[in-house]
């Protein structure tokens, strides 16, 4: 992952989280419900459309339009309107008793109100567990800061400006309907992502983060690569107080490879090569070849001479003694 890619990922993480329009969870072993036909009683057309029809909308209410809209979409979308209709019928406020001939009987009023209540109740049962519309929301400034800490393992003050984290009527700043993602906020997310990326060491093995990363983190990246190179290929002796040797075991393996190669015919392996033997011992072929050249050099100085003489005096393999590593 490049530094640019890492910054982009952080910006997207801050800009939007959570899926929109969450589907209603399905109840276990529940049979799928079939939509019921929407057939309102004739009471509305008989007593209500004269004042609340398509042409005349007394009080701004059109029952004719409400019925048509509910039949085309769903009763749930107009829940409040239907609830008010039922209240008016049950309390006797509508239709008004202006004309006895246009006034419904108590039985008609009760039946119509019962139809409204049962229709709403049936819709509620069929959609139980449905959260309805869920607004896509973004991370708040605090959530963004917590996410960075969880991802990096260190505390970096990267939270964007919290001044635009509005509090909704519920008292929470993570309420999607009051959150905004304006241009300036995207710029703040980008700056925060760059700051977090400065603490990342990218391109030197697994992605790591350091609290003190210098100016750009490149210094630590270089040091990490150097340490990895020495650990894998290098060797050294103790140097200074507290120094510790590493990689010295490669010498023993390389000297064994040289001894084996020297006596390969006697060992019954005449086709062996230095590089193939080095691969078996887990060292580089180039290093093994270098040691082979050194132990076969005519004139070497001290202290290399002592090691070369010791190698040359190693006993040759015999038929009754098996070679061991």
C-alpha positions as a printed Julia matrix, in Angstrom:
325×3 Matrix{Float64}:
   0.0     0.0    0.0
   1.37    3.43  -0.93
   1.2     6.47   1.34
  -1.37    8.03  -1.05
  -3.52    4.89  -0.93
  -3.36    4.85   2.86
  -4.45    8.51   3.04
  -7.33    7.83   0.65
  -8.52    4.91   2.77
  -8.54    7.08   5.89
 -10.46    9.86   4.15
 -13.12    7.44   2.91
 -13.38    5.88   6.36
 -14.11    9.27   7.87
 -16.42   10.51   5.16
 -19.0     7.74   5.3
 -19.79    4.67   7.37
 -22.96    2.57   7.83
 -25.22    1.3    5.06
 -28.34    3.13   3.99
 -31.81    1.68   3.79
 -31.11   -1.22   6.17
 -33.35   -4.16   5.21
 -35.85   -5.48   7.68
 -34.55   -8.56   9.5
 -36.38  -11.76   8.62
 -37.96  -13.65  11.48
 -37.0   -17.3   11.75
 -39.53  -19.74  10.25
 -41.8   -16.86   9.32
 -43.82  -17.32   6.16
 -43.64  -14.44   3.7
 -46.59  -12.09   4.04
 -48.83  -11.35   1.08
 -49.92   -7.8    0.41
 -53.57   -7.25   1.24
 -55.88   -5.52  -1.21
 -56.48   -1.92  -0.21
 -60.3    -1.57  -0.34
 -61.55    1.32   1.79
 -65.27    1.23   2.71
 -67.78    3.19   0.66
 -68.39    5.38   3.71
 -65.65    7.77   2.64
 -67.08    8.37  -0.83
 -70.64    8.54   0.53
 -70.05   11.01   3.36
 -66.57   12.56   3.06
 -65.65   13.29  -0.57
 -68.09   16.19  -0.81
 -65.84   18.25   1.44
 -62.58   16.31   1.22
 -62.54   15.06  -2.36
 -60.42   15.73  -5.42
 -62.01   19.09  -6.23
 -62.8    20.35  -2.75
 -60.2    20.04   0.02
 -61.71   21.55   3.11
 -59.05   22.26   5.72
 -56.42   21.23   3.18
 -57.43   17.55   3.56
 -58.27   15.36   0.55
 -59.38   11.86   1.54
 -59.73   11.0   -2.14
 -56.04   11.78  -2.7
 -55.01   10.05   0.56
 -56.76    6.83  -0.53
 -55.18    6.91  -3.98
 -51.69    7.55  -2.61
 -52.02    4.83   0.02
 -53.17    2.29  -2.56
 -50.24    3.12  -4.85
 -47.49    3.04  -2.19
 -48.38    1.91   1.35
 -50.47    2.88   4.32
 -47.3     3.22   6.38
 -46.19    6.23   4.39
 -49.33    8.08   5.51
 -49.62    6.62   8.99
 -50.18    9.95  10.75
 -52.88   11.02   8.31
 -54.84    7.79   8.72
 -54.46    7.92  12.48
 -56.06   11.39  12.48
 -58.91   10.11  10.3
 -59.6     7.34  12.8
 -59.54    9.81  15.71
 -62.04   12.1   13.95
 -64.39    9.19  13.3
 -64.17    7.77  16.81
 -64.71   11.13  18.52
 -67.59   12.11  16.19
 -65.88   15.31  14.99
 -66.12   14.23  11.37
 -68.27   14.17   9.39
 -70.0    17.12  11.04
 -73.75   16.69  11.76
 -74.8    19.55   9.45
 -77.15   17.47   7.38
 -78.87   14.42   8.8
 -79.02   12.79   5.37
 -75.23   13.14   4.9
 -74.37   12.05   8.42
 -73.22    8.4    8.93
 -74.91    6.16  11.45
 -73.06    5.05  14.55
 -72.62    1.6   13.01
 -71.13    3.05   9.8
 -68.83    5.33  11.77
 -67.63    2.44  13.99
 -67.1     0.13  11.02
 -65.1     2.75   9.12
 -62.91    3.56  12.13
 -62.39   -0.17  12.72
 -61.27   -0.59   9.1
 -58.69    2.19   9.51
 -57.38    0.74  12.78
 -57.21   -2.83  11.45
 -55.43   -1.68   8.27
 -52.81    0.19  10.31
 -52.45   -2.74  12.69
 -52.0    -5.2    9.82
 -49.32   -2.98   8.28
 -47.53   -2.75  11.65
 -47.56   -6.54  12.05
 -46.3    -7.18   8.53
 -43.42   -4.73   8.96
 -42.44   -5.58  12.53
 -38.68   -5.21  12.99
 -38.24   -2.96   9.95
 -36.18    0.06  11.07
 -37.44    2.06   8.11
 -35.24    4.6    6.42
 -31.7     4.74   7.81
 -29.64    7.74   6.8
 -26.07    7.16   5.7
 -23.86    8.75   8.32
 -20.21    9.65   8.61
 -17.8     9.3   11.51
 -17.85   12.12  14.03
 -14.56   13.8   14.91
 -14.3    11.75  18.1
 -15.13    8.48  16.3
 -12.53    9.26  13.63
  -9.88    9.78  16.31
 -10.84    6.51  18.02
 -10.69    4.67  14.69
  -7.18    5.97  14.0
  -6.05    4.83  17.44
  -7.55    1.36  16.88
  -5.9     1.07  13.45
  -2.44    2.35  14.41
  -2.17    1.34  18.07
  -0.86    4.78  19.04
  -2.46    8.04  20.11
  -2.29   10.61  17.32
  -4.21   13.84  17.61
  -5.87   13.74  14.19
  -9.54   14.41  14.98
 -10.95   16.88  12.43
 -12.54   20.09  13.67
 -15.55   19.09  15.77
 -17.36   22.41  15.32
 -19.56   21.0   12.55
 -20.63   17.93  14.55
 -24.19   19.08  15.18
 -26.33   17.61  17.92
 -29.74   16.34  16.81
 -32.93   16.39  18.8
 -31.96   13.04  20.27
 -28.87   14.62  21.85
 -26.29   12.69  19.81
 -23.72   13.93  17.29
 -23.8    10.66  15.31
 -27.4    11.15  14.14
 -27.18   10.95  10.36
 -30.02   13.38   9.61
 -28.1    16.31  11.14
 -24.66   15.42   9.78
 -23.14   17.24   6.84
 -20.18   16.46   4.58
 -19.24   19.79   3.08
 -16.08   20.56   1.07
 -14.21   21.98   4.05
 -14.83   18.81   6.07
 -13.39   16.62   3.31
 -10.29   18.85   3.37
 -10.01   18.37   7.13
 -10.27   14.6    6.72
  -7.5    14.75   4.13
  -5.23   16.73   6.45
  -5.93   14.32   9.31
  -5.2    11.34   7.04
  -1.88   12.88   5.96
  -0.91   13.4    9.59
  -1.69    9.76  10.44
   0.17    8.56   7.33
   3.28   10.45   8.46
   3.51    7.97  11.34
   3.32    4.96   9.02
   6.33    3.0    7.8
   5.28    1.9    4.33
   7.28   -0.43   2.1
   9.48   -2.11   4.73
   7.5    -5.25   5.46
   4.21   -5.2    7.38
   2.58   -1.8    7.8
   3.72   -0.33  11.13
   3.13    2.91  13.01
   5.44    4.83  15.32
   4.53    7.61  17.74
   7.71    9.54  16.89
   8.15    9.17  13.16
  10.48   12.1   12.46
   9.43   14.39   9.66
   7.92   11.83   7.31
   8.62    8.38   8.71
  11.11    7.69   5.9
  14.01    7.65   8.37
  12.49    4.81  10.36
  11.56    3.06   7.15
  15.21    3.11   6.04
  16.44    1.93   9.44
  13.91   -0.89   9.4
  15.13   -2.04   5.98
  18.79   -1.88   7.09
  18.09   -3.91  10.23
  16.15   -6.49   8.2
  19.02   -6.72   5.68
  21.63   -7.32   8.37
  19.42   -9.82  10.19
  18.89  -11.83   6.98
  22.28  -11.51   5.25
  24.83  -10.0    7.59
  26.97  -11.06  10.54
  28.98   -9.19  13.13
  30.89   -9.63  16.37
  30.31   -7.88  19.65
  31.21   -4.23  19.27
  31.14   -1.96  22.28
  29.33   -2.28  25.56
  26.0    -4.02  25.23
  26.74   -5.26  21.7
  25.57   -8.68  20.74
  26.76  -10.94  17.93
  24.43  -12.23  15.24
  24.8   -14.23  12.07
  27.99  -16.02  13.19
  26.35  -19.42  12.66
  26.65  -18.79   8.93
  30.41  -19.24   9.18
  30.06  -22.78  10.53
  27.56  -23.69   7.83
  29.78  -22.21   5.1
  32.86  -24.08   6.36
  30.87  -27.33   6.42
  29.72  -26.69   2.83
  33.37  -26.16   1.8
  34.45  -29.38   3.58
  31.6   -31.38   2.02
  32.34  -29.99  -1.44
  36.04  -30.84  -1.01
  35.19  -34.48  -0.22
  32.05  -34.8   -2.37
  33.37  -37.78  -4.3
  34.31  -39.67  -1.14
  30.88  -38.85   0.27
  29.21  -40.43  -2.74
  27.87  -37.12  -4.04
  30.19  -36.19  -6.93
  27.62  -33.97  -8.69
  27.13  -31.67  -5.67
  27.77  -27.97  -6.19
  28.6   -25.29  -3.67
  25.35  -23.45  -4.33
  23.2   -26.58  -3.98
  24.92  -27.44  -0.69
  24.54  -23.86   0.53
  20.83  -23.96  -0.22
  20.46  -27.07   1.92
  22.22  -25.31   4.81
  20.07  -22.19   4.46
  22.83  -19.76   3.5
  23.49  -17.82   0.32
  25.46  -19.5   -2.43
  27.55  -16.39  -2.97
  28.69  -16.37   0.66
  29.55  -20.11   0.52
  31.58  -19.57  -2.66
  33.46  -16.71  -0.99
  34.39  -18.94   1.97
  35.51  -21.69  -0.45
  37.85  -19.23  -2.16
  39.25  -18.04   1.18
  40.03  -21.52   2.55
  41.78  -22.39  -0.72
  43.81  -19.18  -0.93
  47.56  -19.75  -0.79
  48.61  -16.89   1.45
  46.27  -15.49   4.11
  47.13  -13.3    7.03
  46.44  -13.7   10.71
  43.88  -14.39  12.18
  42.28  -15.81   9.01
  45.26  -18.14   8.62
  44.41  -19.89  11.92
  40.87  -20.62  10.78
  42.01  -21.81   7.33
  44.61  -24.12   8.85
  42.03  -25.58  11.2
  39.68  -26.25   8.28
  42.41  -27.89   6.21
  43.27  -30.2    9.1
  39.72  -31.5    9.39
  39.67  -35.29   8.92
  38.47  -36.68   5.62
  35.35  -38.86   5.66
  35.86  -42.6    6.02
  33.7   -45.49   4.93
  32.88  -46.55   8.49
  32.0   -43.09   9.82
  28.92  -41.35   8.41
  29.11  -37.62   7.77
  26.94  -35.53  10.08
  25.89  -31.91   9.95
